[in-house]
Short mmCIF file of C-alpha atoms in Angstrom, two decimals:
data_model
loop_
_atom_site.label_atom_id
_atom_site.label_comp_id
_atom_site.label_asym_id
_atom_site.label_seq_id
_atom_site.Cartn_x
_atom_site.Cartn_y
_atom_site.Cartn_z
CA UNK A 1 80.29 -66.95 67.45
CA UNK A 2 80.61 -67.39 63.69
CA UNK A 3 76.86 -68.08 63.39
CA UNK A 4 76.11 -64.94 65.40
CA UNK A 5 78.34 -62.90 63.11
CA UNK A 6 76.57 -64.33 60.06
CA UNK A 7 73.16 -63.45 61.50
CA UNK A 8 74.39 -59.95 62.24
CA UNK A 9 75.76 -59.61 58.70
CA UNK A 10 72.50 -60.89 57.18
CA UNK A 11 70.40 -58.54 59.29
CA UNK A 12 72.66 -55.62 58.46
CA UNK A 13 72.58 -56.47 54.76
CA UNK A 14 68.77 -56.71 54.76
CA UNK A 15 68.54 -53.38 56.55
CA UNK A 16 70.88 -51.80 53.98
CA UNK A 17 68.84 -53.25 51.10
CA UNK A 18 65.62 -52.01 52.68
CA UNK A 19 67.15 -48.57 53.15
CA UNK A 20 68.20 -48.45 49.51
CA UNK A 21 64.75 -49.56 48.38
CA UNK A 22 65.89 -52.86 46.94
CA UNK A 23 63.43 -55.13 48.77
CA UNK A 24 60.30 -53.23 47.72
CA UNK A 25 61.65 -53.30 44.16
CA UNK A 26 61.94 -57.09 44.40
CA UNK A 27 58.32 -57.34 45.50
CA UNK A 28 57.29 -54.93 42.77
CA UNK A 29 58.79 -57.32 40.21
CA UNK A 30 56.29 -60.06 41.16
CA UNK A 31 53.83 -60.49 38.31
CA UNK A 32 50.14 -59.71 38.63
CA UNK A 33 48.19 -62.77 37.54
CA UNK A 34 45.08 -62.32 35.42
CA UNK A 35 42.92 -65.44 35.16
CA UNK A 36 40.75 -66.70 32.32
CA UNK A 37 38.09 -69.40 32.55
CA UNK A 38 36.70 -70.10 29.08
CA UNK A 39 35.80 -72.77 26.55
CA UNK A 40 39.21 -73.51 25.09
CA UNK A 41 38.07 -76.76 23.48
CA UNK A 42 34.88 -78.00 21.81
CA UNK A 43 32.43 -76.15 19.58
CA UNK A 44 32.96 -72.80 21.34
CA UNK A 45 36.76 -72.96 21.33
CA UNK A 46 36.94 -70.19 18.74
CA UNK A 47 35.29 -67.89 21.28
CA UNK A 48 37.82 -68.82 23.94
CA UNK A 49 40.66 -68.13 21.52
CA UNK A 50 39.16 -64.74 20.59
CA UNK A 51 38.94 -63.74 24.25
CA UNK A 52 42.51 -64.95 24.80
CA UNK A 53 43.76 -62.82 21.92
CA UNK A 54 41.94 -59.73 23.14
CA UNK A 55 43.29 -60.14 26.65
CA UNK A 56 46.84 -60.92 25.54
CA UNK A 57 46.96 -57.94 23.18
CA UNK A 58 45.89 -55.59 25.97
CA UNK A 59 48.28 -57.23 28.45
CA UNK A 60 51.22 -56.92 26.05
CA UNK A 61 50.45 -53.22 25.59
CA UNK A 62 50.24 -52.63 29.34
CA UNK A 63 53.48 -54.51 29.98
CA UNK A 64 55.27 -52.59 27.20
CA UNK A 65 54.13 -49.36 28.85
CA UNK A 66 55.75 -50.35 32.14
CA UNK A 67 53.18 -52.64 33.74
CA UNK A 68 51.19 -51.70 36.82
CA UNK A 69 51.83 -50.78 40.45
CA UNK A 70 55.40 -49.67 40.00
CA UNK A 71 56.49 -51.92 37.17
CA UNK A 72 54.77 -55.24 37.87
CA UNK A 73 54.11 -57.20 34.68
CA UNK A 74 50.77 -58.85 33.94
CA UNK A 75 50.61 -62.61 33.25
CA UNK A 76 47.61 -64.43 31.78
CA UNK A 77 46.75 -67.79 33.35
CA UNK A 78 44.11 -69.82 31.47
CA UNK A 79 41.85 -72.74 32.34
CA UNK A 80 39.40 -74.63 30.10
CA UNK A 81 35.80 -74.90 31.31
CA UNK A 82 34.66 -76.96 28.28
CA UNK A 83 31.34 -75.02 28.45
CA UNK A 84 30.53 -77.00 31.60
CA UNK A 85 29.39 -75.14 34.77
CA UNK A 86 30.92 -77.66 37.19
CA UNK A 87 34.25 -77.57 35.37
CA UNK A 88 34.04 -73.79 35.27
CA UNK A 89 33.68 -73.60 39.04
CA UNK A 90 36.60 -75.99 39.52
CA UNK A 91 38.74 -73.91 37.17
CA UNK A 92 37.77 -70.66 38.90
CA UNK A 93 38.63 -72.12 42.31
CA UNK A 94 42.05 -73.12 41.05
CA UNK A 95 42.71 -69.65 39.67
CA UNK A 96 41.55 -67.94 42.86
CA UNK A 97 43.06 -70.14 45.54
CA UNK A 98 46.08 -71.77 43.87
CA UNK A 99 47.16 -69.22 41.29
CA UNK A 100 46.14 -66.22 43.45
CA UNK A 101 44.88 -64.19 40.50
CA UNK A 102 44.04 -60.55 41.16
CA UNK A 103 41.11 -60.61 38.72
CA UNK A 104 39.73 -63.32 36.49
CA UNK A 105 37.84 -63.19 33.21
CA UNK A 106 35.46 -65.79 31.85
CA UNK A 107 32.00 -67.01 31.12
CA UNK A 108 31.39 -67.59 27.42
CA UNK A 109 28.30 -69.56 28.42
CA UNK A 110 25.71 -68.02 30.74
CA UNK A 111 25.24 -71.22 32.81
CA UNK A 112 28.99 -71.26 33.48
CA UNK A 113 29.09 -67.58 34.39
CA UNK A 114 26.08 -67.94 36.71
CA UNK A 115 27.81 -70.83 38.47
CA UNK A 116 31.05 -68.86 38.88
CA UNK A 117 29.56 -65.55 40.05
CA UNK A 118 28.74 -66.67 43.65
CA UNK A 119 32.29 -67.99 44.04
CA UNK A 120 33.75 -64.63 42.96
CA UNK A 121 31.56 -62.79 45.45
CA UNK A 122 32.41 -65.21 48.24
CA UNK A 123 36.16 -65.03 47.57
CA UNK A 124 36.02 -61.24 47.03
CA UNK A 125 37.94 -61.53 43.75
CA UNK A 126 36.65 -59.44 40.81
CA UNK A 127 35.19 -61.46 37.95
CA UNK A 128 35.10 -59.63 34.58
CA UNK A 129 32.76 -61.16 32.03
CA UNK A 130 33.63 -60.48 28.36
CA UNK A 131 30.93 -62.62 26.71
CA UNK A 132 28.01 -64.30 28.53
CA UNK A 133 24.93 -62.09 28.36
CA UNK A 134 22.62 -63.51 31.03
CA UNK A 135 21.06 -60.54 32.83
CA UNK A 136 21.42 -62.12 36.28
CA UNK A 137 25.20 -62.56 35.96
CA UNK A 138 25.90 -58.97 37.01
CA UNK A 139 22.49 -58.29 38.54
CA UNK A 140 22.98 -61.11 41.02
CA UNK A 141 21.76 -59.48 44.24
CA UNK A 142 25.16 -59.60 45.98
CA UNK A 143 26.25 -56.65 48.09
CA UNK A 144 29.07 -55.99 47.59
CA UNK A 145 29.08 -57.34 44.04
CA UNK A 146 32.40 -58.40 42.49
CA UNK A 147 31.03 -59.32 39.03
CA UNK A 148 31.52 -56.85 36.16
CA UNK A 149 30.88 -57.11 32.44
CA UNK A 150 31.94 -55.63 29.10
CA UNK A 151 29.47 -57.43 26.87
CA UNK A 152 25.87 -57.60 25.78
CA UNK A 153 23.07 -57.97 28.35
CA UNK A 154 20.11 -60.24 27.60
CA UNK A 155 17.48 -57.80 28.81
CA UNK A 156 18.78 -55.16 26.39
CA UNK A 157 19.48 -57.59 23.53
CA UNK A 158 15.92 -58.91 23.77
CA UNK A 159 14.53 -55.41 23.23
CA UNK A 160 16.99 -54.97 20.39
CA UNK A 161 15.99 -58.23 18.66
CA UNK A 162 12.31 -57.30 18.74
CA UNK A 163 12.98 -53.81 17.39
CA UNK A 164 15.36 -55.10 14.70
CA UNK A 165 12.90 -57.75 13.49
CA UNK A 166 10.10 -55.21 13.24
CA UNK A 167 12.25 -52.68 11.39
CA UNK A 168 14.08 -55.08 9.07
CA UNK A 169 11.52 -57.82 8.40
CA UNK A 170 8.22 -56.10 9.34
CA UNK A 171 7.64 -58.89 11.85
CA UNK A 172 4.16 -59.11 13.36
CA UNK A 173 4.18 -62.66 14.75
CA UNK A 174 7.25 -63.66 16.73
CA UNK A 175 8.12 -67.32 17.15
CA UNK A 176 10.47 -67.76 20.12
CA UNK A 177 12.89 -70.69 20.03
CA UNK A 178 15.09 -70.98 23.14
CA UNK A 179 17.80 -73.40 24.22
CA UNK A 180 16.59 -75.14 27.38
CA UNK A 181 19.05 -73.78 29.94
CA UNK A 182 19.37 -70.69 32.18
CA UNK A 183 20.45 -68.55 29.22
CA UNK A 184 17.34 -69.55 27.29
CA UNK A 185 15.17 -68.87 30.34
CA UNK A 186 16.74 -65.43 30.78
CA UNK A 187 15.93 -64.49 27.19
CA UNK A 188 12.46 -66.03 27.27
CA UNK A 189 11.54 -63.67 30.10
CA UNK A 190 13.24 -60.73 28.42
CA UNK A 191 11.57 -61.30 25.05
CA UNK A 192 8.10 -61.70 26.54
CA UNK A 193 8.66 -58.46 28.48
CA UNK A 194 9.98 -56.66 25.39
CA UNK A 195 6.92 -57.74 23.36
CA UNK A 196 4.56 -56.77 26.18
CA UNK A 197 6.00 -53.24 26.13
CA UNK A 198 4.82 -53.05 22.51
CA UNK A 199 1.40 -54.47 23.29
CA UNK A 200 2.29 -57.85 21.77
CA UNK A 201 2.85 -61.43 22.82
CA UNK A 202 4.65 -64.35 21.13
CA UNK A 203 2.80 -66.27 18.44
CA UNK A 204 4.30 -69.31 20.14
CA UNK A 205 7.31 -70.27 22.28
CA UNK A 206 9.38 -73.46 22.06
CA UNK A 207 12.40 -74.93 23.83
CA UNK A 208 14.94 -77.49 22.69
CA UNK A 209 17.89 -79.32 24.19
CA UNK A 210 21.54 -78.73 23.33
CA UNK A 211 21.80 -82.40 22.31
CA UNK A 212 18.78 -82.36 19.95
CA UNK A 213 19.60 -83.07 16.31
CA UNK A 214 16.04 -82.67 15.01
CA UNK A 215 14.16 -79.47 15.82
CA UNK A 216 11.42 -80.09 13.23
CA UNK A 217 8.67 -80.77 15.84
CA UNK A 218 9.23 -77.43 17.59
CA UNK A 219 9.54 -75.57 14.28
CA UNK A 220 6.38 -77.21 12.97
CA UNK A 221 4.44 -75.90 15.97
CA UNK A 222 5.89 -72.41 15.47
CA UNK A 223 4.90 -72.52 11.80
CA UNK A 224 1.38 -73.67 12.67
CA UNK A 225 1.07 -70.74 15.07
CA UNK A 226 1.74 -68.37 12.17
CA UNK A 227 5.20 -67.19 13.18
CA UNK A 228 6.66 -64.97 10.46
CA UNK A 229 10.08 -64.60 12.13
CA UNK A 230 12.05 -66.91 14.42
CA UNK A 231 13.84 -65.32 17.35
CA UNK A 232 16.60 -67.76 18.23
CA UNK A 233 18.71 -68.09 21.37
CA UNK A 234 21.32 -70.86 21.26
CA UNK A 235 25.04 -71.40 20.87
CA UNK A 236 26.78 -72.66 17.75
CA UNK A 237 26.00 -76.39 17.66
CA UNK A 238 22.33 -76.28 18.69
CA UNK A 239 21.65 -73.22 16.49
CA UNK A 240 23.13 -75.07 13.51
CA UNK A 241 20.63 -77.88 14.09
CA UNK A 242 17.80 -75.34 13.96
CA UNK A 243 18.96 -74.03 10.57
CA UNK A 244 19.35 -77.56 9.18
CA UNK A 245 15.90 -78.54 10.48
CA UNK A 246 14.37 -75.51 8.75
CA UNK A 247 16.11 -76.60 5.55
CA UNK A 248 14.61 -80.10 5.83
CA UNK A 249 11.15 -78.56 6.28
CA UNK A 250 11.61 -76.19 3.39
CA UNK A 251 10.47 -73.38 5.70
CA UNK A 252 12.07 -70.06 4.92
CA UNK A 253 11.37 -67.25 7.34
CA UNK A 254 13.81 -64.70 8.78
CA UNK A 255 15.86 -65.78 11.80
CA UNK A 256 16.95 -63.07 14.24
CA UNK A 257 19.40 -64.47 16.74
CA UNK A 258 21.30 -63.67 19.88
CA UNK A 259 25.04 -63.84 19.33
CA UNK A 260 25.59 -67.46 20.34
CA UNK A 261 25.85 -68.36 16.65
CA UNK A 262 28.99 -66.22 16.33
CA UNK A 263 31.07 -68.27 18.74
CA UNK A 264 32.37 -71.01 16.45
CA UNK A 265 31.92 -72.97 13.22
CA UNK A 266 28.28 -72.00 12.61
CA UNK A 267 28.34 -71.85 8.81
CA UNK A 268 30.27 -75.11 8.59
CA UNK A 269 27.81 -76.88 10.90
CA UNK A 270 24.63 -75.17 9.74
CA UNK A 271 25.11 -75.25 5.98
CA UNK A 272 24.57 -72.55 3.34
CA UNK A 273 21.41 -71.07 4.85
CA UNK A 274 23.30 -70.21 8.04
CA UNK A 275 24.26 -66.99 6.25
CA UNK A 276 20.61 -65.89 6.39
CA UNK A 277 20.66 -65.61 10.18
CA UNK A 278 21.02 -62.05 11.47
CA UNK A 279 22.56 -61.70 14.92
CA UNK A 280 23.68 -59.09 17.41
CA UNK A 281 27.31 -58.02 17.99
CA UNK A 282 29.02 -55.40 20.12
CA UNK A 283 31.80 -54.62 17.66
CA UNK A 284 33.05 -55.18 14.12
CA UNK A 285 36.52 -54.63 12.66
CA UNK A 286 34.97 -53.87 9.25
CA UNK A 287 34.70 -50.31 7.94
CA UNK A 288 36.52 -47.22 9.15
CA UNK A 289 38.11 -47.79 12.55
CA UNK A 290 39.14 -45.46 15.34
CA UNK A 291 42.87 -44.96 16.06
CA UNK A 292 42.54 -47.55 18.82
CA UNK A 293 40.98 -49.98 16.34
CA UNK A 294 43.73 -49.42 13.79
CA UNK A 295 46.38 -50.03 16.45
CA UNK A 296 44.73 -53.23 17.72
CA UNK A 297 44.42 -54.62 14.19
CA UNK A 298 48.11 -53.85 13.57
CA UNK A 299 49.11 -55.65 16.77
CA UNK A 300 46.90 -58.66 16.04
CA UNK A 301 48.37 -59.03 12.55
CA UNK A 302 51.88 -58.93 13.98
CA UNK A 303 51.09 -61.43 16.72
CA UNK A 304 48.89 -63.98 14.93
CA UNK A 305 49.91 -65.24 11.43
CA UNK A 306 46.36 -66.30 10.53
CA UNK A 307 45.15 -62.68 10.68
CA UNK A 308 45.78 -61.01 7.34
CA UNK A 309 42.86 -58.56 7.33
CA UNK A 310 40.15 -57.29 9.73
CA UNK A 311 37.71 -59.97 8.58
CA UNK A 312 40.05 -62.64 9.95
CA UNK A 313 39.54 -61.33 13.50
CA UNK A 314 36.67 -63.54 14.57
CA UNK A 315 34.56 -63.60 16.63
CA UNK A 316 35.27 -59.86 16.81
CA UNK A 317 33.21 -59.43 19.97
CA UNK A 318 35.41 -61.84 21.90
CA UNK A 319 38.54 -59.89 20.98
CA UNK A 320 36.98 -56.44 21.47
CA UNK A 321 35.11 -57.14 24.71
CA UNK A 322 38.15 -58.82 26.26
CA UNK A 323 40.51 -56.06 25.11
CA UNK A 324 38.39 -53.27 26.58
CA UNK A 325 37.63 -55.34 29.68
CA UNK A 326 41.35 -55.83 30.33
CA UNK A 327 42.14 -52.17 29.75
CA UNK A 328 39.39 -51.11 32.15
CA UNK A 329 40.61 -53.70 34.66
CA UNK A 330 44.13 -52.27 34.45
CA UNK A 331 42.72 -48.83 35.24
CA UNK A 332 40.84 -50.30 38.21
CA UNK A 333 44.02 -51.94 39.55
CA UNK A 334 45.91 -48.67 39.13
CA UNK A 335 43.14 -46.80 40.95
CA UNK A 336 43.21 -49.42 43.71
CA UNK A 337 46.96 -49.10 44.15
CA UNK A 338 47.09 -52.79 45.06
CA UNK A 339 45.88 -56.25 44.04
CA UNK A 340 43.43 -56.47 46.92
CA UNK A 341 40.10 -57.64 45.54
CA UNK A 342 37.91 -55.16 47.37
CA UNK A 343 40.21 -52.28 46.45
CA UNK A 344 40.03 -53.31 42.77
CA UNK A 345 36.24 -53.53 42.98
CA UNK A 346 36.16 -49.94 44.19
CA UNK A 347 38.76 -49.07 41.57
CA UNK A 348 36.27 -49.94 38.83
CA UNK A 349 33.92 -47.31 40.24
CA UNK A 350 36.70 -44.71 40.21
CA UNK A 351 37.34 -44.99 36.45
CA UNK A 352 36.59 -41.65 34.81
CA UNK A 353 37.07 -41.75 31.03
CA UNK A 354 38.76 -44.30 28.80
CA UNK A 355 38.96 -44.22 25.00
CA UNK A 356 38.50 -47.87 24.21
CA UNK A 357 38.11 -50.09 21.19
CA UNK A 358 34.30 -50.37 21.30
CA UNK A 359 33.65 -46.81 22.46
CA UNK A 360 34.81 -44.05 24.77
CA UNK A 361 33.78 -45.08 28.27
CA UNK A 362 32.69 -42.42 30.75
CA UNK A 363 32.23 -43.63 34.33
CA UNK A 364 31.39 -47.12 33.01
CA UNK A 365 30.79 -48.68 36.42
CA UNK A 366 29.08 -47.72 39.65
CA UNK A 367 27.84 -49.65 42.71
CA UNK A 368 24.46 -50.01 40.96
CA UNK A 369 25.73 -50.47 37.37
CA UNK A 370 28.19 -53.25 36.59
CA UNK A 371 27.60 -53.37 32.82
CA UNK A 372 29.80 -51.08 30.72
CA UNK A 373 27.85 -51.47 27.46
CA UNK A 374 24.28 -50.44 26.65
CA UNK A 375 21.80 -51.12 23.84
CA UNK A 376 23.36 -48.17 21.99
CA UNK A 377 26.56 -50.20 21.54
CA UNK A 378 25.09 -53.07 19.50
CA UNK A 379 25.48 -53.75 15.77
CA UNK A 380 23.79 -56.42 13.60
CA UNK A 381 25.72 -58.91 11.52
CA UNK A 382 25.56 -62.06 9.41
CA UNK A 383 27.99 -64.63 8.04
CA UNK A 384 29.27 -63.97 4.51
CA UNK A 385 31.96 -66.34 3.18
CA UNK A 386 32.48 -67.60 6.74
CA UNK A 387 33.20 -64.08 7.96
CA UNK A 388 31.08 -62.09 10.39
CA UNK A 389 30.08 -58.95 8.51
CA UNK A 390 27.75 -56.08 9.52
CA UNK A 391 24.41 -56.40 7.75
CA UNK A 392 24.46 -54.43 4.51
CA UNK A 393 28.24 -54.33 4.26
CA UNK A 394 30.38 -56.29 1.81
CA UNK A 395 33.37 -58.26 3.19
#
């Protein structure tokens, strides 16, 4: 009889709480988990930290403004992929199935992002890429496609590198030097296509391994072919070996690079001539900033003691791409009205206009367009005093 009375009391209490709206409020207090799979250790760790800072800054702003979906706070859950595709997939699985993230970010390295993309599409959990530029990451053939990106795209960067080399260095003979992985293959195809559009072809093309410490043989062949500019695609460590190998040869020609060199300790590893490499970026904190830029810099300075001035925010693209990607993701979740993966995917398509850090976005995504940035959003930079500075600008 006592147990029956207790059950009746509990049922009545629950009904009263439901009637007063207390139970939905309890559910609303559950955090929304945002995942991150990135290189948090190794030579690209600086990139992972930059993405983390961009995400966390945006998340803190959103939470301070009341969160999402009726007051739910956002929480960032990170996993280290160590720039390894297999470890990236394992980390993504853990975020999706154990942590139950609503959306996850990641993919500093194209091979890692390409490995993760099928998992995101299979699990129907949106995957926002703030760095890796491989064309096939978002253009992966899936329908529906859950992979989105706020970053550069190889196909567009390749056209940009060719145009920049011609304009800046009067290049007539392009020597292509690619890291031997899917990212290198993506850019090899894109560069050949970009040159073909101009009625040209490479003077010569070479590949090298990420573990190579001597690139002199490949460079010697490029030199023999008459290359007057090297177009380089590699991340920090391998790219540094290229610069050092050129130094040993005494061969000084312009190097126009994809942005892999910006992801870590390139000048430290590559030596003094690393500053001669010109590379693509999507954003710089140098110069006059928009109100959003001024606000983000202020917040970063307050949050991270090592940031004293805009030049200390590096790599800037990691911070900026992640910040805008998170803000756009928050809009998608709000449009979805839930944390259901398919609803969020459709929420991205429903975004109208957002005044972001990199630019003002207008309908940035559609079922046929999952890349928010175009070739019009790129800037060119180089290292000066270990800082990434737009070409022609003093730090």
